[in-house]
Coordinates of C-alpha atoms in Angstrom, one line a residue:
M276 CA -0.2 0.3 0.2
S277 CA 0.9 0.1 2.4
D278 CA -3.7 -1.6 3.1
I279 CA -6.6 -1.5 5.6
K280 CA -7.6 -4.0 8.1
T281 CA -10.7 -5.1 10.2
I282 CA -12.0 -4.1 13.1
L283 CA -12.6 -7.0 14.6
S284 CA -10.3 -7.0 17.4
G285 CA -9.8 -4.8 20.0
K286 CA -6.4 -3.7 19.3
R287 CA -7.2 -2.5 15.7
S288 CA -10.1 -0.2 16.5
K289 CA -13.2 0.0 19.0
Q290 CA -16.2 -0.9 18.0
L291 CA -19.1 1.5 17.9
L292 CA -23.1 2.5 17.3
P293 CA -25.5 0.7 19.4
A294 CA -28.8 0.1 17.1
I295 CA -30.5 3.2 18.1
A296 CA -27.8 5.0 16.3
L297 CA -27.7 2.5 13.4
L298 CA -31.6 3.4 12.9
S299 CA -31.2 6.9 13.0
L300 CA -28.5 6.9 10.6
A301 CA -30.7 5.0 8.0
A302 CA -33.2 8.0 9.0
G303 CA -30.9 10.7 7.8
Q304 CA -30.7 11.7 11.5
V305 CA -27.6 13.0 13.5
P306 CA -26.6 10.6 16.0
T307 CA -25.9 11.0 19.1
A308 CA -24.2 7.9 20.2
Q309 CA -21.6 7.3 22.9
A310 CA -18.7 5.6 20.6
G311 CA -17.0 2.3 21.9
A312 CA -20.5 0.4 21.5
T313 CA -20.9 -2.8 19.2
F314 CA -24.6 -3.5 17.8
K315 CA -25.7 -6.9 18.9
I316 CA -28.5 -7.9 17.1
D317 CA -28.3 -11.7 19.3
D318 CA -25.7 -14.3 20.4
T319 CA -24.0 -14.9 17.4
K320 CA -24.7 -11.9 15.2
W321 CA -23.3 -8.0 15.1
I322 CA -22.4 -5.3 13.4
S323 CA -19.6 -2.7 13.8
I324 CA -18.5 0.5 12.3
G325 CA -15.3 2.2 12.5
A326 CA -13.4 5.2 10.3
G327 CA -9.9 6.1 9.2
L328 CA -8.6 9.4 8.0
R329 CA -4.4 10.4 7.0
T330 CA -4.1 13.7 5.6
S331 CA -0.9 14.9 5.2
F332 CA 1.5 18.3 4.1
Q333 CA 4.3 18.1 1.7
S334 CA 7.1 20.6 0.6
A335 CA 9.3 19.1 -2.5
E336 CA 12.4 20.8 -3.8
A337 CA 11.8 21.4 -7.2
G338 CA 8.4 19.4 -7.4
A339 CA 6.1 19.5 -10.7
G340 CA 5.4 22.5 -12.2
V341 CA 8.2 24.4 -10.3
K342 CA 11.4 25.5 -11.6
G343 CA 14.8 26.6 -10.5
D344 CA 15.3 26.1 -6.2
K345 CA 11.3 26.9 -5.2
W346 CA 9.5 24.1 -3.5
S347 CA 6.2 22.7 -4.3
N348 CA 3.7 22.8 -1.4
D349 CA 0.5 20.5 -1.5
F350 CA -1.7 19.5 0.8
N351 CA -3.1 16.1 0.5
L352 CA -6.2 13.9 1.6
D353 CA -4.4 10.8 1.3
N354 CA -7.4 8.4 2.9
I355 CA -10.5 8.4 4.0
R356 CA -11.9 4.9 5.0
L357 CA -14.9 4.3 6.4
Y358 CA -15.1 0.6 7.8
V359 CA -18.2 -2.4 8.3
N360 CA -18.2 -5.5 9.7
G361 CA -20.2 -7.9 11.0
Q362 CA -20.7 -11.8 12.0
I363 CA -24.4 -13.7 10.4
H364 CA -22.8 -16.7 11.5
K365 CA -20.8 -18.7 14.3
Y366 CA -18.5 -19.4 11.2
L367 CA -20.1 -16.6 8.4
K368 CA -18.9 -13.2 8.7
V369 CA -19.0 -10.3 6.0
E370 CA -16.4 -6.9 5.7
F371 CA -17.2 -3.8 4.1
N372 CA -14.9 -0.8 3.3
T373 CA -14.7 2.0 1.1
D374 CA -11.8 4.9 0.8
C375 CA -11.3 8.0 -1.6
Q376 CA -9.4 6.0 -4.5
T377 CA -9.4 9.3 -6.2
C378 CA -8.1 12.1 -3.5
S379 CA -6.0 13.5 -6.0
N380 CA -8.6 14.6 -8.6
G381 CA -11.7 15.5 -5.7
G382 CA -12.0 12.1 -4.6
E383 CA -14.9 9.5 -4.6
V384 CA -15.6 7.2 -2.2
R385 CA -15.4 3.5 -3.8
V386 CA -15.4 -0.1 -2.6
L387 CA -11.6 -1.2 -1.2
D388 CA -13.0 -4.9 0.8
A389 CA -16.1 -6.6 0.1
I390 CA -14.9 -9.7 1.7
G391 CA -17.1 -13.1 2.4
K392 CA -15.9 -14.7 5.3
F393 CA -16.1 -18.6 6.3
E394 CA -13.4 -18.8 9.2
Y395 CA -14.1 -22.6 10.7
N396 CA -10.6 -23.3 12.6
P397 CA -7.2 -22.2 13.0
Y398 CA -5.9 -24.4 10.5
V399 CA -8.5 -23.4 7.2
N400 CA -10.3 -20.8 6.3
L401 CA -12.0 -19.0 3.4
W402 CA -12.5 -15.6 2.1
V403 CA -14.2 -14.4 -1.1
G404 CA -15.3 -11.3 -2.7
R405 CA -12.4 -8.3 -3.3
M406 CA -10.0 -8.3 -1.0
L407 CA -5.7 -7.6 0.1
V408 CA -3.6 -9.9 -2.7
P409 CA -1.2 -12.2 -0.3
A410 CA 2.1 -10.3 -0.7
E411 CA 4.8 -9.3 1.1
R412 CA 4.0 -7.3 4.3
R413 CA 4.0 -4.2 3.4
E414 CA 0.4 -4.8 1.1
M415 CA -0.6 -6.5 4.3
N416 CA 0.1 -3.8 6.6
G417 CA -1.8 -1.3 4.5
P418 CA -0.9 2.4 4.9
F419 CA -3.1 2.6 8.2
Y420 CA -0.3 -0.4 9.9
S421 CA 2.6 0.1 8.6
A422 CA 5.6 1.8 10.9
I423 CA 6.4 5.2 8.7
Y424 CA 3.7 6.7 7.2
N425 CA 5.6 7.2 3.6
V426 CA 5.5 3.5 3.5
F427 CA 4.4 3.2 -0.4
S428 CA 5.5 6.5 -2.0
T429 CA 8.9 6.0 -0.9
G430 CA 9.0 2.3 -1.0
T431 CA 9.5 -0.3 -3.2
P432 CA 8.1 -0.7 -6.5
F433 CA 4.1 -2.0 -6.3
E434 CA 2.4 -5.4 -6.8
P435 CA 0.3 -5.6 -9.5
A436 CA -3.2 -5.0 -7.4
D437 CA -1.9 -1.9 -6.1
F438 CA -0.4 -0.7 -10.0
N439 CA -3.3 1.3 -10.5
L440 CA -5.5 3.2 -8.2
T441 CA -9.1 2.4 -9.9
I442 CA -9.8 -0.7 -11.6
K443 CA -9.9 -1.0 -15.1
S444 CA -10.6 -3.5 -18.0
D445 CA -8.8 -2.2 -20.4
G446 CA -5.3 -3.8 -20.2
T447 CA -4.1 -1.4 -17.5
S448 CA -5.5 -2.4 -14.1
A449 CA -5.1 -5.8 -12.0
G450 CA -7.0 -4.3 -9.0
S451 CA -6.7 -1.5 -6.7
F452 CA -4.8 -0.2 -3.7
G453 CA -3.4 -4.0 -3.2
R454 CA -7.1 -5.6 -3.5
D455 CA -8.7 -7.6 -6.6
D456 CA -11.2 -9.7 -7.0
G457 CA -10.7 -13.2 -5.7
A458 CA -10.6 -16.3 -3.0
T459 CA -7.8 -17.2 -0.4
F460 CA -7.6 -19.8 2.0
W461 CA -5.7 -18.6 5.1
G462 CA -4.6 -20.2 8.1
A463 CA -2.1 -21.3 10.8
A464 CA -0.6 -24.3 12.5
F465 CA 2.1 -24.7 15.2
G466 CA 0.1 -22.8 17.4
G467 CA -0.3 -20.2 15.0
R468 CA 3.6 -19.7 14.4
F469 CA 3.1 -20.8 10.9
Q470 CA 1.2 -18.8 8.8
Y471 CA 0.1 -18.9 5.3
A472 CA -2.4 -17.6 2.6
V473 CA -3.3 -18.7 -0.5
G474 CA -5.4 -17.1 -3.4
F475 CA -6.6 -16.9 -6.4
F476 CA -7.3 -13.8 -8.8
R477 CA -8.6 -12.1 -11.9
G478 CA -5.0 -10.0 -12.1
L479 CA -4.7 -8.0 -15.2
R480 CA -8.2 -7.2 -16.9
G481 CA -7.6 -7.1 -20.5
G482 CA -5.0 -6.1 -22.8
A483 CA -1.7 -8.9 -22.4
N484 CA -4.2 -11.4 -20.6
V485 CA -5.7 -12.1 -23.9
D486 CA -6.9 -15.9 -22.7
D487 CA -8.4 -14.2 -19.2
N488 CA -5.5 -16.2 -17.5
L489 CA -5.7 -16.0 -13.1
L490 CA -3.4 -14.7 -11.0
Y491 CA -1.9 -17.0 -8.2
A492 CA -0.5 -15.4 -4.8
Q493 CA 1.1 -16.9 -1.9
R494 CA 2.2 -16.0 1.0
F495 CA 4.1 -18.0 4.3
A496 CA 5.4 -16.6 7.3
Y497 CA 6.8 -17.9 10.2
N498 CA 7.0 -16.4 13.7
F499 CA 10.2 -17.6 15.7
L500 CA 9.4 -15.9 18.9
S501 CA 6.1 -14.3 19.5
V502 CA 3.0 -15.1 17.3
E503 CA 1.9 -11.9 15.6
K504 CA -1.4 -11.8 16.4
N505 CA -4.2 -10.0 13.3
P506 CA -7.3 -10.8 12.0
G507 CA -7.0 -13.2 9.1
Y508 CA -3.7 -13.2 7.2
Y509 CA -3.2 -9.3 7.8
T510 CA 0.0 -8.2 9.4
S511 CA 1.6 -4.8 11.3
G512 CA 4.7 -2.9 10.2
T513 CA 5.3 -2.6 14.3
Y514 CA 3.2 -3.7 17.1
Y515 CA 5.1 -0.4 19.8
G516 CA 6.1 -3.4 22.3
K517 CA 2.5 -4.7 22.9
G518 CA 3.0 -8.1 20.7
G519 CA 6.1 -9.1 22.7
D520 CA 9.7 -10.0 21.5
I521 CA 9.1 -10.4 17.7
L522 CA 11.0 -12.1 15.0
T523 CA 8.9 -13.2 11.7
V524 CA 10.5 -14.4 7.9
A525 CA 7.9 -14.5 5.3
V526 CA 8.1 -15.4 1.7
S527 CA 5.6 -14.6 -0.7
N528 CA 5.1 -15.1 -4.7
Q529 CA 2.8 -14.0 -7.3
Y530 CA 2.4 -15.2 -11.0
Q531 CA -0.5 -14.3 -13.8
E532 CA 0.5 -15.5 -17.6
G533 CA 0.0 -12.5 -19.6
G534 CA -0.1 -10.4 -16.2
A535 CA 2.2 -7.6 -17.7
G536 CA 2.7 -5.5 -21.1
T537 CA 0.6 -5.2 -23.9
R538 CA -1.5 -7.4 -26.1
A539 CA 1.1 -6.7 -28.5
S540 CA 3.7 -7.5 -26.6
Q541 CA 2.9 -10.2 -24.2
G542 CA 4.4 -11.0 -20.8
N543 CA 4.2 -13.4 -18.2
F544 CA 4.4 -12.0 -14.9
R545 CA 6.0 -13.4 -11.7
G546 CA 6.8 -11.3 -8.6
T547 CA 8.9 -13.3 -5.4
S548 CA 9.6 -11.3 -2.1
A549 CA 11.1 -12.0 1.1
D550 CA 10.7 -9.6 4.3
I551 CA 11.2 -9.8 8.0
L552 CA 10.5 -8.1 11.2
F553 CA 11.9 -7.7 14.2
E554 CA 11.0 -5.8 17.1
K555 CA 12.2 -6.0 20.9
V556 CA 11.2 -4.8 24.1
L557 CA 14.2 -3.6 25.7
P558 CA 14.5 -3.7 29.7
N559 CA 13.9 0.2 30.3
K560 CA 10.6 -0.5 28.5
G561 CA 11.7 1.3 24.9
V562 CA 11.2 -0.7 21.8
V563 CA 13.7 -1.7 18.8
T564 CA 11.9 -1.9 15.5
V565 CA 13.7 -3.2 12.0
N566 CA 11.6 -4.2 9.1
G567 CA 13.1 -5.2 5.6
E568 CA 12.2 -6.7 2.2
Y569 CA 13.6 -7.7 -0.7
K570 CA 11.7 -8.1 -4.4
N571 CA 12.6 -10.2 -7.4
Y572 CA 10.1 -9.5 -10.3
G573 CA 10.4 -11.1 -13.3
I574 CA 8.5 -11.0 -16.8
T575 CA 9.1 -13.1 -19.8
G576 CA 7.7 -12.5 -23.7
Y577 CA 7.6 -8.7 -22.7
S578 CA 10.3 -6.8 -24.7
Q579 CA 12.0 -3.5 -23.6
A580 CA 11.2 -1.9 -27.2
A581 CA 7.5 -2.4 -26.0
R582 CA 8.4 -1.2 -22.6
D583 CA 9.9 2.1 -24.2
A584 CA 6.8 2.6 -26.4
G585 CA 4.3 3.3 -23.5
G586 CA 1.0 1.8 -22.8
G587 CA -0.3 -1.5 -21.6
F588 CA 0.6 -2.7 -17.9
T589 CA 4.6 -1.4 -17.3
M590 CA 5.1 -3.5 -14.5
F591 CA 8.0 -3.2 -13.1
E592 CA 10.9 -6.0 -13.6
G593 CA 14.2 -6.1 -11.4
N594 CA 15.2 -5.9 -7.9
A595 CA 14.5 -4.0 -5.1
Y596 CA 15.0 -3.4 -1.3
D597 CA 14.0 -1.6 1.6
V598 CA 15.3 -1.8 5.0
S599 CA 14.4 0.7 8.2
G600 CA 14.5 0.7 11.8
M601 CA 13.5 2.9 14.6
Y602 CA 13.3 3.4 18.4
L603 CA 10.0 4.3 20.2
F604 CA 11.2 6.2 23.5
P605 CA 9.4 4.5 26.9
Q606 CA 8.7 7.8 28.3
K607 CA 5.4 10.0 27.4
I608 CA 5.6 13.3 26.3
G609 CA 2.6 14.8 26.6
I610 CA -0.2 12.7 24.8
G611 CA 2.4 10.5 23.2
Q612 CA 6.2 8.9 22.7
F613 CA 8.5 9.6 20.3
Q614 CA 9.6 7.1 17.6
P615 CA 12.5 8.2 15.2
Y616 CA 13.2 6.3 12.8
L617 CA 16.1 5.5 9.5
K618 CA 14.8 4.2 6.1
Y619 CA 16.6 3.2 3.2
V620 CA 14.8 2.2 -0.2
N621 CA 17.2 0.9 -3.7
V622 CA 15.2 0.4 -6.8
M623 CA 17.3 -1.8 -9.5
P624 CA 14.9 -2.3 -12.8
S625 CA 15.9 -3.9 -15.8
G626 CA 16.4 -1.8 -18.7
S627 CA 16.1 1.0 -16.9
T628 CA 18.1 3.5 -14.2
N629 CA 18.4 2.5 -10.6
R630 CA 16.7 5.0 -8.3
N631 CA 16.7 5.3 -4.3
S632 CA 15.4 7.1 -1.6
Y633 CA 17.0 8.2 1.9
E634 CA 14.4 8.8 4.5
G635 CA 15.0 10.2 8.1
G636 CA 12.0 11.3 10.6
V637 CA 10.0 10.9 13.9
N638 CA 6.4 9.8 15.2
Y639 CA 4.9 10.6 17.7
V640 CA 2.9 7.8 18.8
I641 CA -0.6 8.9 20.5
D642 CA -2.6 5.5 20.9
G643 CA -0.5 3.1 18.4
H644 CA -1.8 2.9 15.2
N645 CA -5.0 4.7 15.9
A646 CA -3.8 8.1 16.8
R647 CA -0.3 9.3 15.3
V648 CA 1.6 11.8 13.7
S649 CA 4.2 11.9 11.7
L650 CA 7.2 14.0 9.9
S651 CA 9.8 13.1 7.0
W652 CA 12.7 14.0 5.4
E653 CA 13.3 12.5 2.1
Y654 CA 16.3 12.7 -0.1
G655 CA 16.7 10.6 -3.8
D656 CA 14.8 10.5 -7.5
L657 CA 12.8 7.9 -6.4
Q658 CA 9.7 9.6 -6.5
S659 CA 11.3 11.9 -9.5
K660 CA 11.5 8.6 -12.0
G661 CA 8.4 6.7 -10.3
L662 CA 6.6 4.0 -12.4
N663 CA 8.8 4.7 -15.2
Y664 CA 10.9 2.0 -16.2
S665 CA 11.8 2.7 -19.8
S666 CA 15.4 3.0 -20.5
T667 CA 15.3 6.8 -21.2
A668 CA 13.7 7.1 -17.6
T669 CA 15.2 10.6 -15.9
G670 CA 14.8 11.9 -12.8
D671 CA 16.9 14.3 -10.5
H672 CA 17.5 14.3 -6.9
G673 CA 15.6 16.1 -4.8
N674 CA 14.7 16.9 -0.8
A675 CA 11.3 16.5 0.3
V676 CA 9.5 17.3 3.9
K677 CA 6.4 15.8 4.8
L678 CA 4.3 16.2 7.8
G679 CA 1.7 13.6 8.2
F680 CA -1.9 12.9 10.3
Q681 CA -3.5 9.5 11.0
W682 CA -6.4 9.2 13.0
Q683 CA -8.5 5.6 13.6
I684 CA -11.2 4.5 15.3

């Protein structure tokens, strides 16, 4: 993302609005309900709702349309999400989330997740509908549960489902915000230490995918220390020390025949990733967190000439990695704790110029992932070159400063 989290667990968010509030909303009235309640229908049926907001201000050196030594100044509505979760049977649940997926162009509220859940036991469960495609940790974190605010804009290249903001059928989209339509089997074994997710999705719609092939996605993770506790196969970039000592290593892979390129120059896409999360609670109650990932993406059959010509689904091909480290001070200052961090990203496309990013910043953590303010500085050419993987891609190194706000309930 990133990516969105369900609000089924208390760690993720609070469930709110009793039945009278929901009836008032349906009638178009303004409710005066107390947050933190759950609309319980009976012993097995309930519904909960929530919301998440991310908004930021960025000032960038030599930004788009700015010449000389001037800096661009931009306010951005990065995300506004509404979460709805419910249970209709002991083993049957539903999740429906929305987001402003074109916020930078005025904003349209669209379907983010629409999942029917068959959750029978810890070992085997099935989700169907529109959901996160199993991938590396950044995608499974999503923007709200990553350790760093700029996890997508200054991160490694996107997976197919995150390459386009909107879902289209013209050969330029394989999903949106890391989501796609399909099904995922997931579960855990060995006391929850081994976690897996295996999914089948539509992938690229039209264009190079002339035979309407499916995209296959898998993620396997092993928890060597404390077991990470998240809804489904989702993850987090940090637990702020509340999850104990953590060392989790994971690998993921995605493959689609005809999953990249154009109708005239079709490519078979394979994206393989490995990621690691290490979090240690020190004797002084400070928390050290390290995130790292490596990607190797390959495309067979999609010529560099076709890539240079543009159009179609111009997925990244090559190697990339990033690493970040942070320290959460145990002392509370005001209403929160300070968490300085450093991050480095290196992207090495095949047939195009390399690009990288150096980032440093500090999070002011008020209530974990539910309330956080982030200030960051970035230097590099990762943003200026963007998603241009042609042999003629150019971009200047530049500085950028961002102030980000994240609220969630």
